[in-house]
PDB file of C-alpha atoms in Angstrom:
ATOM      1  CA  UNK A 142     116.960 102.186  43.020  1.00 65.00           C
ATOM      2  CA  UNK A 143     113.726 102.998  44.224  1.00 71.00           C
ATOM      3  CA  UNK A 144     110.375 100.882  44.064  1.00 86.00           C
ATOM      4  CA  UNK A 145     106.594 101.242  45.565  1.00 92.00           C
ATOM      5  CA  UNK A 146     104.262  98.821  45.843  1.00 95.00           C
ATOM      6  CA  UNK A 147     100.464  99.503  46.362  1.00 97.00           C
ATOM      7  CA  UNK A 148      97.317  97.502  45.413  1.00 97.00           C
ATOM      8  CA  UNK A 149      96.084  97.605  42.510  1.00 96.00           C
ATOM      9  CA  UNK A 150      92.102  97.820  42.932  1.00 97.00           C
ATOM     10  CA  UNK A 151      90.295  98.743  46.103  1.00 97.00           C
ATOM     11  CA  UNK A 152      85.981  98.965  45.626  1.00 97.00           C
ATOM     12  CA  UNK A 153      83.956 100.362  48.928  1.00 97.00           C
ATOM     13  CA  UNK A 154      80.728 101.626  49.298  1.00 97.00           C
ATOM     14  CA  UNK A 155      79.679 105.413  49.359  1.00 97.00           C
ATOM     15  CA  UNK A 156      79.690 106.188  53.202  1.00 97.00           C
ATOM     16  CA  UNK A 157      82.550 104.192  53.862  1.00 97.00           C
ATOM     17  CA  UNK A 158      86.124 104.700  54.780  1.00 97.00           C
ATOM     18  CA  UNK A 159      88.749 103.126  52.780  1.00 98.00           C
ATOM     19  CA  UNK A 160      92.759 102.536  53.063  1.00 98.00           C
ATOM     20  CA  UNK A 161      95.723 102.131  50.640  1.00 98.00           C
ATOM     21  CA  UNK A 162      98.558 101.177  51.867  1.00 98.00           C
ATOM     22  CA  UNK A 163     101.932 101.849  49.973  1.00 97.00           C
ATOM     23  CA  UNK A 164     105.523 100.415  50.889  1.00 96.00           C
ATOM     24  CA  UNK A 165     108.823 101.550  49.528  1.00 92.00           C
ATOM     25  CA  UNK A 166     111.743 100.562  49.128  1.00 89.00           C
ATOM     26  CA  UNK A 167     114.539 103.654  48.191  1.00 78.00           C
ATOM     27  CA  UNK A 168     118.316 104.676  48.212  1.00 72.00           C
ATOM     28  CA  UNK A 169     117.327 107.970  49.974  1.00 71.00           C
ATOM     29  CA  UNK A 170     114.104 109.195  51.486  1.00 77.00           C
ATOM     30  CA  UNK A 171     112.576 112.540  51.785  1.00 76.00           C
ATOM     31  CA  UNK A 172     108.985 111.634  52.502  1.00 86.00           C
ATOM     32  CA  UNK A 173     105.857 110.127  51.134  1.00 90.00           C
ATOM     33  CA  UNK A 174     103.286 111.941  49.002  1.00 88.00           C
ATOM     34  CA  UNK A 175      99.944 111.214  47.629  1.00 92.00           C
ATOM     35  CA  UNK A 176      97.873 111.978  44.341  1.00 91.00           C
ATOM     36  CA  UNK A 177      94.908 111.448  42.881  1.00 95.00           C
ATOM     37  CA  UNK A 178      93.999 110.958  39.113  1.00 94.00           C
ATOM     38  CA  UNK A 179      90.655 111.162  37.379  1.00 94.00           C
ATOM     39  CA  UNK A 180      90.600 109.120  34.501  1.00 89.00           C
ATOM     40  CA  UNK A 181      92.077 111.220  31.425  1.00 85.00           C
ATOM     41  CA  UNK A 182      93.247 113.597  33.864  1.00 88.00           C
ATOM     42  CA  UNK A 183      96.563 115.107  35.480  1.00 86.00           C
ATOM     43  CA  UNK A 184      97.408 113.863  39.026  1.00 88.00           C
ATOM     44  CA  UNK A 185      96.162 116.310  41.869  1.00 87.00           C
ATOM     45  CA  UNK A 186      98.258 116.745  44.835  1.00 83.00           C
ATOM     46  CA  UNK A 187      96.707 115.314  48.214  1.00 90.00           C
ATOM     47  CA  UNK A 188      99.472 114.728  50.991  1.00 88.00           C
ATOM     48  CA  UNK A 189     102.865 114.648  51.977  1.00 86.00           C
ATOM     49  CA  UNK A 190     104.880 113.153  54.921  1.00 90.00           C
ATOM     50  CA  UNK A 191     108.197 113.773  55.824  1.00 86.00           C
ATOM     51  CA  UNK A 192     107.850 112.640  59.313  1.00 90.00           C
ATOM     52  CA  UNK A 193     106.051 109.604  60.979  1.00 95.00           C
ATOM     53  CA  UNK A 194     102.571 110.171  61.830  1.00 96.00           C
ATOM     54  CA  UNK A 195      99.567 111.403  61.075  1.00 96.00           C
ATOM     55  CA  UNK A 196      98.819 114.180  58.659  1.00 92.00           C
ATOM     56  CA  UNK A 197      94.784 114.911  58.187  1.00 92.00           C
ATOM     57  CA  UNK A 198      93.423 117.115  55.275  1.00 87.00           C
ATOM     58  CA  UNK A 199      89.670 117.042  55.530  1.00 92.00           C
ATOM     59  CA  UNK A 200      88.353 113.353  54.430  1.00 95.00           C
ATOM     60  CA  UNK A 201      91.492 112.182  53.395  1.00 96.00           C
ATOM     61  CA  UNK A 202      95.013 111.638  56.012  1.00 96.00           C
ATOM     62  CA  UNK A 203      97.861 110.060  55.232  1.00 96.00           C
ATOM     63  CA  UNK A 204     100.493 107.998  57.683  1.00 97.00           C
ATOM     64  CA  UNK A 205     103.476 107.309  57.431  1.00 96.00           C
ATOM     65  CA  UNK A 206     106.067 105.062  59.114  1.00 96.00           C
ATOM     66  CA  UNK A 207     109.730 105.407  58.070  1.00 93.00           C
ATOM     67  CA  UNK A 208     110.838 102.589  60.157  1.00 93.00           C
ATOM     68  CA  UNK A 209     108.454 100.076  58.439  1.00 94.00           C
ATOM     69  CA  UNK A 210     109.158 102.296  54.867  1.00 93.00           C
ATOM     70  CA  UNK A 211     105.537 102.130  55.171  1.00 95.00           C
ATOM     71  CA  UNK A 212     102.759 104.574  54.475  1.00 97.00           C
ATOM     72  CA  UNK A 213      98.547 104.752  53.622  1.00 98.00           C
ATOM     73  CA  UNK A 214      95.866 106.751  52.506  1.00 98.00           C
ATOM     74  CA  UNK A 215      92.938 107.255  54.214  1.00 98.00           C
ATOM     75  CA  UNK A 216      89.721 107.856  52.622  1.00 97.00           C
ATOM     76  CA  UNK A 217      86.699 108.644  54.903  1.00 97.00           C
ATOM     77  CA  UNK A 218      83.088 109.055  53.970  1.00 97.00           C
ATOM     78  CA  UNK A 219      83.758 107.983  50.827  1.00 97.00           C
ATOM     79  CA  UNK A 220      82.013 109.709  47.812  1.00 97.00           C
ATOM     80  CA  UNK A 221      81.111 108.984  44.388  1.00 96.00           C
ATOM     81  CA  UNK A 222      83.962 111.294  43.102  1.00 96.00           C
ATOM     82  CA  UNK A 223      86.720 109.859  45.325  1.00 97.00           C
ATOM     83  CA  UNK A 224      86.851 107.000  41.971  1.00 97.00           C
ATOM     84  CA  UNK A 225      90.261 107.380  40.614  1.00 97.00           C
ATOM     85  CA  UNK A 226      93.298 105.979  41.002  1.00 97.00           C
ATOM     86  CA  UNK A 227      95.543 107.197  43.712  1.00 97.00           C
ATOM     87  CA  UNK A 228      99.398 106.947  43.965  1.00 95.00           C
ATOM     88  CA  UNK A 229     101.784 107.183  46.003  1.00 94.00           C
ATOM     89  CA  UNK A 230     105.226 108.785  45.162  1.00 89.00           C
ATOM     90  CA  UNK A 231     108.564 109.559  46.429  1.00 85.00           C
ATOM     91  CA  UNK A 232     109.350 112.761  45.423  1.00 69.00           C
ATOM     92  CA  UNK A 233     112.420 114.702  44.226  1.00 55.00           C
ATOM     93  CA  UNK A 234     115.304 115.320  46.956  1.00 53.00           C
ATOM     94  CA  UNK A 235     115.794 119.047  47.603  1.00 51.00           C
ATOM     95  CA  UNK A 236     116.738 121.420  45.416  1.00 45.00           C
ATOM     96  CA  UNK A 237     120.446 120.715  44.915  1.00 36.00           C
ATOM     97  CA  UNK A 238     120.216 117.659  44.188  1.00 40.00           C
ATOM     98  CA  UNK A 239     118.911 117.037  40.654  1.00 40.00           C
ATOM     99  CA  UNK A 240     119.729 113.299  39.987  1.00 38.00           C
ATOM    100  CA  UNK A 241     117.215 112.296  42.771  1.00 42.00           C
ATOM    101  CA  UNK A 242     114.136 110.379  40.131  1.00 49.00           C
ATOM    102  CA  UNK A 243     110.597 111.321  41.389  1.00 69.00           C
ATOM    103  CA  UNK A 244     108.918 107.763  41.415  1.00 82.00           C
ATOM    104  CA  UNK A 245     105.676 106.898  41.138  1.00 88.00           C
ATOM    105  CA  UNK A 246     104.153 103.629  42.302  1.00 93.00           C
ATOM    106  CA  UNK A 247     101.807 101.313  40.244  1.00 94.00           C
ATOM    107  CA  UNK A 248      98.815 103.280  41.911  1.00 96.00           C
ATOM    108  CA  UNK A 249      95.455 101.873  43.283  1.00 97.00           C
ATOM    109  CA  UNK A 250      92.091 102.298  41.523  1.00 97.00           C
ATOM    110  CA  UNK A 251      89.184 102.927  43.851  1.00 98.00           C
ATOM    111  CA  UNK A 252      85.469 102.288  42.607  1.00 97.00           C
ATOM    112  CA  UNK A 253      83.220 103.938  44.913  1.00 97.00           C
ATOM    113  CA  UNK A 254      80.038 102.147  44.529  1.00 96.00           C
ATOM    114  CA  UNK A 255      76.715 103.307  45.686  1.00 94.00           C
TER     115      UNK A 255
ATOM    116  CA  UNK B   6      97.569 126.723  43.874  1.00 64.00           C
ATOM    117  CA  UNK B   7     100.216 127.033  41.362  1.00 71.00           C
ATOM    118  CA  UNK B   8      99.094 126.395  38.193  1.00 89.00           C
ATOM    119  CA  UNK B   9     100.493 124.417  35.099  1.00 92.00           C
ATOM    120  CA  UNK B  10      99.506 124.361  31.261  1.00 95.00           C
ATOM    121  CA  UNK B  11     100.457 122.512  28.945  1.00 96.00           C
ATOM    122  CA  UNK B  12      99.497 122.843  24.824  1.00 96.00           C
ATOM    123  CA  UNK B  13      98.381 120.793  23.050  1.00 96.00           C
ATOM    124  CA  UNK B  14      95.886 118.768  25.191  1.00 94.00           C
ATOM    125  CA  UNK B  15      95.495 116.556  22.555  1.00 95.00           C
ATOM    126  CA  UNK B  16      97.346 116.100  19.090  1.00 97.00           C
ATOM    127  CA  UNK B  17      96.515 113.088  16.432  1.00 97.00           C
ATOM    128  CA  UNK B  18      99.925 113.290  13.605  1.00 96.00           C
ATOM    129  CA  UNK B  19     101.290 110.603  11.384  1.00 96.00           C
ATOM    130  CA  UNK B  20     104.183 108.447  11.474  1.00 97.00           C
ATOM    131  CA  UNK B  21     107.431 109.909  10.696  1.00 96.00           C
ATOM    132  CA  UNK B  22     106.380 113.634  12.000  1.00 96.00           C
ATOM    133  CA  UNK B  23     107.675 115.705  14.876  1.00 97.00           C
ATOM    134  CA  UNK B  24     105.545 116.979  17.902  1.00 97.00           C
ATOM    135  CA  UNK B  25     106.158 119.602  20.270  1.00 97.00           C
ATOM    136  CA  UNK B  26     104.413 120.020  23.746  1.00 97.00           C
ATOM    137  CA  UNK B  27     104.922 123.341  25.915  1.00 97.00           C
ATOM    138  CA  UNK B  28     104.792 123.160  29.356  1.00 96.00           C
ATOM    139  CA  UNK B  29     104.286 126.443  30.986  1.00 95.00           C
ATOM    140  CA  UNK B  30     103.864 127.757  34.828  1.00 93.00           C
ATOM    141  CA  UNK B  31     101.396 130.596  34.660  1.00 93.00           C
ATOM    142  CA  UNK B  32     101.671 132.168  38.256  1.00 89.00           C
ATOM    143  CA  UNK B  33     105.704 131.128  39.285  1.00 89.00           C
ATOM    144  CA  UNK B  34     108.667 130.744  37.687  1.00 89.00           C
ATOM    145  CA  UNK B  35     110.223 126.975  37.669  1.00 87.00           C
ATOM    146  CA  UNK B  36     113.738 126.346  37.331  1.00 81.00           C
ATOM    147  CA  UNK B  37     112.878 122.821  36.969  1.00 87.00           C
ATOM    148  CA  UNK B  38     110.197 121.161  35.110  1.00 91.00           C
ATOM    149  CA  UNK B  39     109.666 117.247  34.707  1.00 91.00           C
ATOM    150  CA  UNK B  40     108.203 115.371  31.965  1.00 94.00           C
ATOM    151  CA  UNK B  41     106.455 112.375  32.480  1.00 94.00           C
ATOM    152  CA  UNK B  42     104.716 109.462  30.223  1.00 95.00           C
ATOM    153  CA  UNK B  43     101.867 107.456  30.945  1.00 94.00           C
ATOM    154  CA  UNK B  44     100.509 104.401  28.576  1.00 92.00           C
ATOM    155  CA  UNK B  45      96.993 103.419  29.665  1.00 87.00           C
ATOM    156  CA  UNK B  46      96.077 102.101  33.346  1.00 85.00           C
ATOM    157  CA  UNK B  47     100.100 102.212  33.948  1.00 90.00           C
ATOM    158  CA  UNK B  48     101.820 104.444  36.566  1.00 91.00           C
ATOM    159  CA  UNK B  49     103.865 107.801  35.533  1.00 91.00           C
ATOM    160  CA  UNK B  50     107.106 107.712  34.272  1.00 90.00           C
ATOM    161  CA  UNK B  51     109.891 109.770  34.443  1.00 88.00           C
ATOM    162  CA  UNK B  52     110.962 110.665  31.639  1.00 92.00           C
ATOM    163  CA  UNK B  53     113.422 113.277  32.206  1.00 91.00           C
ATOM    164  CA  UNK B  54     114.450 116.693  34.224  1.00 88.00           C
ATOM    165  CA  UNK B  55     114.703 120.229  32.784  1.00 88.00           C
ATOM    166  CA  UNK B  56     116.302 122.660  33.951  1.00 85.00           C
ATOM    167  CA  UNK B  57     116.552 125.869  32.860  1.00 84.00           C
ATOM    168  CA  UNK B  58     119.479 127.277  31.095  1.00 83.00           C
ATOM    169  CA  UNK B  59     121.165 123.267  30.934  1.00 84.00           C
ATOM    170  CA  UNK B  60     120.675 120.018  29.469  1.00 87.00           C
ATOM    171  CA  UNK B  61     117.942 117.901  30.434  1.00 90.00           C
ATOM    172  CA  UNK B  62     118.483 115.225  32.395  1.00 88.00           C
ATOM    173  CA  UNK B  63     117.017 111.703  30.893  1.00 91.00           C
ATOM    174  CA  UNK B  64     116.412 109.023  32.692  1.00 87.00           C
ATOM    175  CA  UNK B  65     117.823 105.643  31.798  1.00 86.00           C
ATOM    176  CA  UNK B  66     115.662 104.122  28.883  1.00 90.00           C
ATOM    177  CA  UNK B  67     114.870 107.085  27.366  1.00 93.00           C
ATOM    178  CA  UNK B  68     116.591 108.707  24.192  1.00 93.00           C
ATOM    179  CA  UNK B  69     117.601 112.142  24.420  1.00 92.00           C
ATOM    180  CA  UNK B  70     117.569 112.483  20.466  1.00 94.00           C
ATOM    181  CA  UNK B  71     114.482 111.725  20.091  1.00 96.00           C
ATOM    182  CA  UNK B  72     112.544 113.785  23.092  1.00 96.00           C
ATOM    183  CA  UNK B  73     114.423 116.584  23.080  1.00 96.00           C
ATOM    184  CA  UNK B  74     113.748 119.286  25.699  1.00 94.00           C
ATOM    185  CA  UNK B  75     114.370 122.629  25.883  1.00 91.00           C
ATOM    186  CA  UNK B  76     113.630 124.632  29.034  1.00 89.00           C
ATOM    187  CA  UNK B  77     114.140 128.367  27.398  1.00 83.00           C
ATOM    188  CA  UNK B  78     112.902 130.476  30.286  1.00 89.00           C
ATOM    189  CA  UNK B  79     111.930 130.313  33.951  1.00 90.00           C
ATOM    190  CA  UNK B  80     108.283 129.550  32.526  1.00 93.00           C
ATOM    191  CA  UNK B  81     109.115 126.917  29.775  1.00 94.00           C
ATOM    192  CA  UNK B  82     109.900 123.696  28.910  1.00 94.00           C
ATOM    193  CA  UNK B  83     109.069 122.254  25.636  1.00 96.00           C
ATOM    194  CA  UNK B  84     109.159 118.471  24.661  1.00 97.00           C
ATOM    195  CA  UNK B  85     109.737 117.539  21.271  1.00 97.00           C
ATOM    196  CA  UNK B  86     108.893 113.780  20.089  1.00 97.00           C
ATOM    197  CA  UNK B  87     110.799 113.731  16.989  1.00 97.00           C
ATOM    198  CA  UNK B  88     110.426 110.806  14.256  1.00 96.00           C
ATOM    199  CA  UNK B  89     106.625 109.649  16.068  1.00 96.00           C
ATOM    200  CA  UNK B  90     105.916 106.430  15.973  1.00 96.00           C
ATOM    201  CA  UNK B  91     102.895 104.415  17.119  1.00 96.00           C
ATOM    202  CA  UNK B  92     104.325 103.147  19.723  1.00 95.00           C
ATOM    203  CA  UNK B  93     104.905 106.664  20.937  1.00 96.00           C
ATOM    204  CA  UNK B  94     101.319 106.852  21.765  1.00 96.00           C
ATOM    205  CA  UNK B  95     100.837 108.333  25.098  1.00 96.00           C
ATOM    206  CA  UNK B  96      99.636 110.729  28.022  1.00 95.00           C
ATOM    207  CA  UNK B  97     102.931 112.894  28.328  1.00 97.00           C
ATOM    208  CA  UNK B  98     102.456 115.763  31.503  1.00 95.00           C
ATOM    209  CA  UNK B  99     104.529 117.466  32.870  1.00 94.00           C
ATOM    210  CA  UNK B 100     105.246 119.279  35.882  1.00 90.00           C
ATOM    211  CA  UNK B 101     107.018 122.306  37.582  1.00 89.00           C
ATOM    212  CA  UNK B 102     108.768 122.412  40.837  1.00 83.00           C
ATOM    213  CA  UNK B 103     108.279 125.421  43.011  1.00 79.00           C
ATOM    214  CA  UNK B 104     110.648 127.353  45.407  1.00 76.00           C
ATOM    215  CA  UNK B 105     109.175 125.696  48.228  1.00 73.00           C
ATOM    216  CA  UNK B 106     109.460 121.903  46.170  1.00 69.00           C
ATOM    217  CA  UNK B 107     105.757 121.209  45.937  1.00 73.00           C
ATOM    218  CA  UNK B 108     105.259 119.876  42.112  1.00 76.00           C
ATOM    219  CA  UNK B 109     102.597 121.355  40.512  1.00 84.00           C
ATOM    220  CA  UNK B 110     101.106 119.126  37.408  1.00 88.00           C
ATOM    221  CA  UNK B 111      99.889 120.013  33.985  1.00 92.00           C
ATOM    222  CA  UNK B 112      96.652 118.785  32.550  1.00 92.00           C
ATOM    223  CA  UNK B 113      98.494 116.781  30.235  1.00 94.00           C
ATOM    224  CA  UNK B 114      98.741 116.235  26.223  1.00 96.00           C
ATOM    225  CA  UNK B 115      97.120 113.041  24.873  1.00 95.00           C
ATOM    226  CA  UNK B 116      99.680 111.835  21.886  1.00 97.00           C
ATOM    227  CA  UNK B 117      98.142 109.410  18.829  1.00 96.00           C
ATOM    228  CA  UNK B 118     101.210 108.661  16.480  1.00 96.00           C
ATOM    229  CA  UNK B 119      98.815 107.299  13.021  1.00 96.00           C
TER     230      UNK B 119
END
C-alpha cells in the first residue's frame, strides 16, 4: 500500500517563506509531485521529483529525498493567494502499468496572513 | 497547459436519481482518465481508472454498479452515479493523463444528492 503524511495546517505571514514537508511510505516509487487547491477548486499542478534534489519553479521548489522517502514544499515570499491547501501525491507508474493508484496525501492548509 | 472540462460544474438531484458527469480533454487525446472524490476538507480519492476502449478499473471500496464509467473516445470519460443518495454528496474531478504522464485536472462537478 501506499500512505503520505503531511501537516495539516501551516499559517505564515505575507513576506515570509514557508515549508511542508511530506513523507511516504509506498510499494513502488516514481517520484513526488505537488498541487495546489483553492477552496472549491480543482488541484493545479506545481512540481514533480523523480530524483533527489532540488527542483525550483519561481517562488515555489520542491525537494526530495528518496532515501529518507522524504520530500517538501517550499513557499517563498509568501502572498495572499498562496492560501490553499497543498498536497502532495505519488503519482501513477508509467504508462504500462495501470494498477499503480495515484495517492494523494491528507494535504496542508496554508493561511497567509497579512 | 493541457486543459480538462468537465460538465456539470454543479448539479442539485433527488434521492433515487441517476447523474452523469463528462470529463473531456479539449487540446489532447487521453487514453486514460481518472476519477476522483473529495468530501469537504478531506484529501482526493481515487476512485477509479478509465481507459479507453476497456473496463474501468475501481479501486477497492468502490462499487462498479453504481459509478459506472464509460471512456467512449480518446476525449471522454463519463461517470455515472446511479441510485444517488445523500451520502453521495461530493466534489467528483477528474483527470486525464497525457503522452508524456503529466495529469491534467478538471474543474470539478459539485454533487448534492436531496
Amino acid at each position: 500500500g501506499q500512505s503520505l503524511e503531511q501537516p495539516s495546517e501551516v499559517t505564515a505571514v505575507e513576506g515570509a517563506i514557508v515549508q511542508i514537508n511530506c513523507t511516504y511510505q509506498t510499494s513502488g516509487f516514481y517520484g513526488l509531485s505537488w498541487y495546489q487547491q483553492h477552496d472549491g477548486g480543482a488541484p493545479t499542478f506545481l512540481s514533480y521529483n523523480a530524483l533527489d534534489g532540488l527542483e525550483e519553479t519561481g517562488r515555489f521548489s520542491s525537494f526530495l529525498s528518496r532515501s529518507d522517502s522524504y520530500g517538501y514544499l517550499l513557499l517563498q515570499e509568501l502572498q495572499m493567494k498562496d492560501s490553499a491547501s497543498y498536497f502532495c501525491a505519488v503519482p501513477p507508474s508509467p504508462r504500462d502499468n495501470y494498477g499503480q493508484n495515484f495517492v494523494f496525501g491528507p494535504g496542508t492548509r496554508l493561511s497567509v496572513l497579512p | 497547459g493541457a486543459v480538462v472540462s468537465q460538465h456539470p460544474s454543479r448539479v442539485i438531484c433527488k434521492s433515487g436519481t441517476s447523474v452523469k458527469i463528462e470529463c473531456r480533454s479539449l487540446d489532447f487525446q487521453a487514453t486514460t482518465m481518472f476519477w476522483y472524490r473529495q468530501f469537504p476538507k478531506q484529501s482526493l480519492m481515487l476512485m477509479a481508472t478509465s481507459n479507453e476502449g476497456s473496463k474501468a478499473t475501481y479501486e477497492q471500496g468502490v462499487e462498479k454498479d453504481k459509478f459506472l464509467i464509460n471512456h467512449a473516445s480518446l476525449t471522454l470519460s463519463t461517470l455515472t452515479v446511479t441510485s444517488a443518495h445523500p451520502e453521495d454528496s461530493s466534489f467528483y474531478i477528474c483527470s486525464a493523463r497525457t503522452s508524456s504522464d503529466t495529469q491534467y485536472f478538471g474543474p470539478g462537478t459539485r454533487l448534492t444528492v436531496l
